[in-house]
Amino acid sequence: MDQNGTGANKVSRCVNATEARGEQEGILDACAGGSRPDTAVRMGGGGQLTEPGEPVSGRDGGVYTWEEVQRHCSRNDQWLVIDRKVYNITQWAKRHPGGFRVISHYAGEDATEAFTAFHPELKFVQKFLKPLLIGELAATESNQDRNKNAAIIQDFNTLRAQMEKKGLFRAEPLFFCLHLGHILLLEALAWLIIWLWGTSWVLTFLCSVMLATAQSQAGWLQHDFGHLSVFKKSSWNHILQKFIIGHLKGASANWWNHRHFQHHAKPNIFSKDPDVNMLHVFVLGATQPVEYGIKKIKYMPYHRQHQYFFLVGPPLLIPVYFHIQIMHTMISRRDWVDLAWSMSYYLRYFSCYVPLYGLFGSLVLISFVRFLESHWFVWVTQMNHLPMDIDHEKRQDWLTMQLQATCNIEQSVFNDWFSGHLNFQIEHHLFPTMPRHNYHLVAPLVRDLCDKHGVPYQMKTMWQGLTDVVGSLKNSGDLWLDAYLHK
C-alpha cells in the first residue's frame, strides 16, 4: 500500500485500476456462462454446455484454445487445464474431496501449479482425471494462460524438482510425535494442578494458559495433517487430523479443510479466499475500501476499524464466529463423523472439569480458554496476510500470486514454536504439502528465485508483523473515508 500518497491520489489510482480491470474482464468475457446466447447448444460429457462443433468427450480428441477454455467457468459449466490437457470438472467438483469451491476457483484457467502443490501423490490422483478428459490445448497455444510468467513457472518447477530429489518433502516422524506429546502433556498438567492443589484464581489462570497453549499448538499440528505433509498415505493424515482437531479441539476437519484450501488456492482474493470475507465488518486492502466508499457503503465506521478490531476481531473469532460456523456446517451437511469426533472432546472436557468447577464454572473456563486461543490464532495468521496485497482476481502464476499475498516473520526457536512454523508463510504457501521442519532449508532457495525474477520477498520481525496488522486496517479505513467523502 502507498502510505505516503495523499488520500485523493489513492482514490484516483484505485478508481482507475477498478475501471481498467472492468474493461479487461469485459474483453476477456471469462465467465460468460459457457456458451454464447445467440447459438444453439448441446450437452457434452459431464453435463457441460458445448457449442456446435465442439467434441463431447475425450474420445473425440478435442483441441481447444485458451479463449474457449476460459468461457467455461460458470457454476454449471466448468473446465480447467492441467499439463495442457483439458478437463470438464462440472460434475466432479461436487465430489471433490477438497471441497467443490477450491477446484471451482480454477474453472476456465490453467490449474497445473495448484494441482501439483495440493496433491502429494500425483500418480494416484491422476487416475481420477482420466474420465474427465475432453481434449487438449491446440499446438499453437502457449503453456500458460493470461498473465502468467512462463520463465517464473519453469524456474519454480525446477526448484520443486530439486527439493523433491533432496527429500525435503519427507517428514521426520519424531518431530511430530514430540509435538503431539507436548500438547498431551500440557493438557494433563493443566488438569493435574487443579486436581491436586485446588481451584484458586491463580491456579485457574495457570490452567487456562496451559489449556490455551495446548489448543493453539494442536491447531498448528492438525494443520500439518490437513495438508497431508506428515504421512505418505493420505488416509493416515486424515485419521490423525480428525483425532487432533476433533478430539483435542472439538472442531471439524472437513470444515477446516474446505475453508483453508480455498485460502491456499487463491490467497487474499475477494470472493475466493474466505479469510478475506469480513461480512462488511472490515474493509481490506486498497481496492475494496475505495469501492465501498464510492458506493457510499457504511455498515461500520470503517475509518475506526483499526480501533474496534481489538473488540470484535481477536476476542470473538474462535469463541463466537468459528464455533457457530463449525456446528452449523457439521449439522447442515450431516457430517456425523466429524460431529462425533467433536462431541468426544466436549465429553472428555466436561468429565474432567465439571467435578472440579461445576457445570457453570466449566463453561466459563472453556470460554476463557477459547478467548485466549482466539487472540493467539488471529494475530499469528493475520500478520502474514492482512498487510499484504488484497484484491480481486488477477490470475497470476503460483509464485507471484503467493508472494503478493504472504510475508515471512524472522526465524527463531520461539517464533517457530509460537506460530507453528507459519513464520515461514511464504514457503508454506508455495509448498503446502512440505513438512514444516524443512521450511528453513527451502527459504534461501526461494529467496534467490524471487530475487532473480524481481518478485518481492518480505521478511519482518514479529513486532513489525503484529503492528502492520493494525497499520493496514488504518490505511484501508482512511482510503474508505477519502472515497466516501469524495465528491
mmCIF file with all atom_site columns, N, CA, C and O in Angstrom, residues 109-128:
data_model
loop_
_atom_site.group_PDB
_atom_site.id
_atom_site.type_symbol
_atom_site.label_atom_id
_atom_site.label_alt_id
_atom_site.label_comp_id
_atom_site.label_asym_id
_atom_site.label_entity_id
_atom_site.label_seq_id
_atom_site.pdbx_PDB_ins_code
_atom_site.Cartn_x
_atom_site.Cartn_y
_atom_site.Cartn_z
_atom_site.occupancy
_atom_site.B_iso_or_equiv
_atom_site.pdbx_formal_charge
_atom_site.auth_seq_id
_atom_site.auth_comp_id
_atom_site.auth_asym_id
_atom_site.auth_atom_id
_atom_site.pdbx_PDB_model_num
ATOM 1  N N  . GLU A 1 109 ? -9.299  -21.869 -16.169 1.00 0.00 ? 109 GLU A N  1
ATOM 2  C CA . GLU A 1 109 ? -7.886  -21.488 -16.024 1.00 0.00 ? 109 GLU A CA 1
ATOM 3  C C  . GLU A 1 109 ? -6.964  -22.690 -16.151 1.00 0.00 ? 109 GLU A C  1
ATOM 4  O O  . GLU A 1 109 ? -7.404  -23.844 -16.168 1.00 0.00 ? 109 GLU A O  1
ATOM 5  N N  . ASP A 1 110 ? -5.667  -22.389 -16.188 1.00 0.00 ? 110 ASP A N  1
ATOM 6  C CA . ASP A 1 110 ? -4.646  -23.415 -16.063 1.00 0.00 ? 110 ASP A CA 1
ATOM 7  C C  . ASP A 1 110 ? -4.456  -23.705 -14.581 1.00 0.00 ? 110 ASP A C  1
ATOM 8  O O  . ASP A 1 110 ? -4.085  -22.826 -13.805 1.00 0.00 ? 110 ASP A O  1
ATOM 9  N N  . ALA A 1 111 ? -4.722  -24.937 -14.161 1.00 0.00 ? 111 ALA A N  1
ATOM 10 C CA . ALA A 1 111 ? -4.643  -25.321 -12.747 1.00 0.00 ? 111 ALA A CA 1
ATOM 11 C C  . ALA A 1 111 ? -3.446  -26.220 -12.468 1.00 0.00 ? 111 ALA A C  1
ATOM 12 O O  . ALA A 1 111 ? -3.376  -26.846 -11.406 1.00 0.00 ? 111 ALA A O  1
ATOM 13 N N  . THR A 1 112 ? -2.483  -26.273 -13.368 1.00 0.00 ? 112 THR A N  1
ATOM 14 C CA . THR A 1 112 ? -1.361  -27.199 -13.230 1.00 0.00 ? 112 THR A CA 1
ATOM 15 C C  . THR A 1 112 ? -0.580  -26.971 -11.943 1.00 0.00 ? 112 THR A C  1
ATOM 16 O O  . THR A 1 112 ? -0.287  -27.918 -11.201 1.00 0.00 ? 112 THR A O  1
ATOM 17 N N  . GLU A 1 113 ? -0.238  -25.723 -11.659 1.00 0.00 ? 113 GLU A N  1
ATOM 18 C CA . GLU A 1 113 ? 0.586   -25.447 -10.482 1.00 0.00 ? 113 GLU A CA 1
ATOM 19 C C  . GLU A 1 113 ? -0.169  -25.737 -9.190  1.00 0.00 ? 113 GLU A C  1
ATOM 20 O O  . GLU A 1 113 ? 0.398   -26.289 -8.239  1.00 0.00 ? 113 GLU A O  1
ATOM 21 N N  . ALA A 1 114 ? -1.434  -25.375 -9.150  1.00 0.00 ? 114 ALA A N  1
ATOM 22 C CA . ALA A 1 114 ? -2.233  -25.654 -7.957  1.00 0.00 ? 114 ALA A CA 1
ATOM 23 C C  . ALA A 1 114 ? -2.415  -27.154 -7.769  1.00 0.00 ? 114 ALA A C  1
ATOM 24 O O  . ALA A 1 114 ? -2.337  -27.670 -6.642  1.00 0.00 ? 114 ALA A O  1
ATOM 25 N N  . PHE A 1 115 ? -2.655  -27.873 -8.858  1.00 0.00 ? 115 PHE A N  1
ATOM 26 C CA . PHE A 1 115 ? -2.819  -29.324 -8.798  1.00 0.00 ? 115 PHE A CA 1
ATOM 27 C C  . PHE A 1 115 ? -1.565  -29.981 -8.224  1.00 0.00 ? 115 PHE A C  1
ATOM 28 O O  . PHE A 1 115 ? -1.646  -30.865 -7.360  1.00 0.00 ? 115 PHE A O  1
ATOM 29 N N  . THR A 1 116 ? -0.418  -29.549 -8.682  1.00 0.00 ? 116 THR A N  1
ATOM 30 C CA . THR A 1 116 ? 0.842   -30.108 -8.193  1.00 0.00 ? 116 THR A CA 1
ATOM 31 C C  . THR A 1 116 ? 1.080   -29.757 -6.728  1.00 0.00 ? 116 THR A C  1
ATOM 32 O O  . THR A 1 116 ? 1.561   -30.587 -5.951  1.00 0.00 ? 116 THR A O  1
ATOM 33 N N  . ALA A 1 117 ? 0.745   -28.536 -6.349  1.00 0.00 ? 117 ALA A N  1
ATOM 34 C CA . ALA A 1 117 ? 1.002   -28.073 -4.991  1.00 0.00 ? 117 ALA A CA 1
ATOM 35 C C  . ALA A 1 117 ? 0.153   -28.798 -3.954  1.00 0.00 ? 117 ALA A C  1
ATOM 36 O O  . ALA A 1 117 ? 0.617   -29.087 -2.848  1.00 0.00 ? 117 ALA A O  1
ATOM 37 N N  . PHE A 1 118 ? -1.086  -29.132 -4.282  1.00 0.00 ? 118 PHE A N  1
ATOM 38 C CA . PHE A 1 118 ? -2.025  -29.685 -3.309  1.00 0.00 ? 118 PHE A CA 1
ATOM 39 C C  . PHE A 1 118 ? -1.951  -31.203 -3.166  1.00 0.00 ? 118 PHE A C  1
ATOM 40 O O  . PHE A 1 118 ? -2.386  -31.742 -2.147  1.00 0.00 ? 118 PHE A O  1
ATOM 41 N N  . HIS A 1 119 ? -1.447  -31.898 -4.180  1.00 0.00 ? 119 HIS A N  1
ATOM 42 C CA . HIS A 1 119 ? -1.530  -33.359 -4.178  1.00 0.00 ? 119 HIS A CA 1
ATOM 43 C C  . HIS A 1 119 ? -0.143  -33.996 -4.071  1.00 0.00 ? 119 HIS A C  1
ATOM 44 O O  . HIS A 1 119 ? 0.628   -33.957 -5.037  1.00 0.00 ? 119 HIS A O  1
ATOM 45 N N  . PRO A 1 120 ? 0.176   -34.619 -2.933  1.00 0.00 ? 120 PRO A N  1
ATOM 46 C CA . PRO A 1 120 ? 1.492   -35.250 -2.789  1.00 0.00 ? 120 PRO A CA 1
ATOM 47 C C  . PRO A 1 120 ? 1.629   -36.528 -3.618  1.00 0.00 ? 120 PRO A C  1
ATOM 48 O O  . PRO A 1 120 ? 2.731   -36.910 -3.981  1.00 0.00 ? 120 PRO A O  1
ATOM 49 N N  . GLU A 1 121 ? 0.513   -37.222 -3.902  1.00 0.00 ? 121 GLU A N  1
ATOM 50 C CA . GLU A 1 121 ? 0.552   -38.452 -4.685  1.00 0.00 ? 121 GLU A CA 1
ATOM 51 C C  . GLU A 1 121 ? -0.079  -38.192 -6.062  1.00 0.00 ? 121 GLU A C  1
ATOM 52 O O  . GLU A 1 121 ? -1.237  -38.529 -6.308  1.00 0.00 ? 121 GLU A O  1
ATOM 53 N N  . LEU A 1 122 ? 0.695   -37.590 -6.950  1.00 0.00 ? 122 LEU A N  1
ATOM 54 C CA . LEU A 1 122 ? 0.155   -37.170 -8.237  1.00 0.00 ? 122 LEU A CA 1
ATOM 55 C C  . LEU A 1 122 ? -0.317  -38.345 -9.094  1.00 0.00 ? 122 LEU A C  1
ATOM 56 O O  . LEU A 1 122 ? -1.361  -38.268 -9.746  1.00 0.00 ? 122 LEU A O  1
ATOM 57 N N  . LYS A 1 123 ? 0.436   -39.446 -9.086  1.00 0.00 ? 123 LYS A N  1
ATOM 58 C CA . LYS A 1 123 ? 0.049   -40.587 -9.914  1.00 0.00 ? 123 LYS A CA 1
ATOM 59 C C  . LYS A 1 123 ? -1.275  -41.181 -9.451  1.00 0.00 ? 123 LYS A C  1
ATOM 60 O O  . LYS A 1 123 ? -2.092  -41.612 -10.265 1.00 0.00 ? 123 LYS A O  1
ATOM 61 N N  . PHE A 1 124 ? -1.479  -41.192 -8.131  1.00 0.00 ? 124 PHE A N  1
ATOM 62 C CA . PHE A 1 124 ? -2.735  -41.725 -7.595  1.00 0.00 ? 124 PHE A CA 1
ATOM 63 C C  . PHE A 1 124 ? -3.910  -40.835 -7.978  1.00 0.00 ? 124 PHE A C  1
ATOM 64 O O  . PHE A 1 124 ? -4.976  -41.315 -8.372  1.00 0.00 ? 124 PHE A O  1
ATOM 65 N N  . VAL A 1 125 ? -3.715  -39.523 -7.884  1.00 0.00 ? 125 VAL A N  1
ATOM 66 C CA . VAL A 1 125 ? -4.807  -38.584 -8.140  1.00 0.00 ? 125 VAL A CA 1
ATOM 67 C C  . VAL A 1 125 ? -5.130  -38.514 -9.625  1.00 0.00 ? 125 VAL A C  1
ATOM 68 O O  . VAL A 1 125 ? -6.289  -38.312 -10.016 1.00 0.00 ? 125 VAL A O  1
ATOM 69 N N  . GLN A 1 126 ? -4.113  -38.698 -10.460 1.00 0.00 ? 126 GLN A N  1
ATOM 70 C CA . GLN A 1 126 ? -4.328  -38.548 -11.900 1.00 0.00 ? 126 GLN A CA 1
ATOM 71 C C  . GLN A 1 126 ? -5.326  -39.556 -12.462 1.00 0.00 ? 126 GLN A C  1
ATOM 72 O O  . GLN A 1 126 ? -5.955  -39.302 -13.494 1.00 0.00 ? 126 GLN A O  1
ATOM 73 N N  . LYS A 1 127 ? -5.512  -40.688 -11.768 1.00 0.00 ? 127 LYS A N  1
ATOM 74 C CA . LYS A 1 127 ? -6.475  -41.669 -12.282 1.00 0.00 ? 127 LYS A CA 1
ATOM 75 C C  . LYS A 1 127 ? -7.900  -41.126 -12.205 1.00 0.00 ? 127 LYS A C  1
ATOM 76 O O  . LYS A 1 127 ? -8.765  -41.551 -12.966 1.00 0.00 ? 127 LYS A O  1
ATOM 77 N N  . PHE A 1 128 ? -8.144  -40.171 -11.296 1.00 0.00 ? 128 PHE A N  1
ATOM 78 C CA . PHE A 1 128 ? -9.469  -39.563 -11.217 1.00 0.00 ? 128 PHE A CA 1
ATOM 79 C C  . PHE A 1 128 ? -9.699  -38.559 -12.350 1.00 0.00 ? 128 PHE A C  1
ATOM 80 O O  . PHE A 1 128 ? -10.841 -38.173 -12.618 1.00 0.00 ? 128 PHE A O  1
#
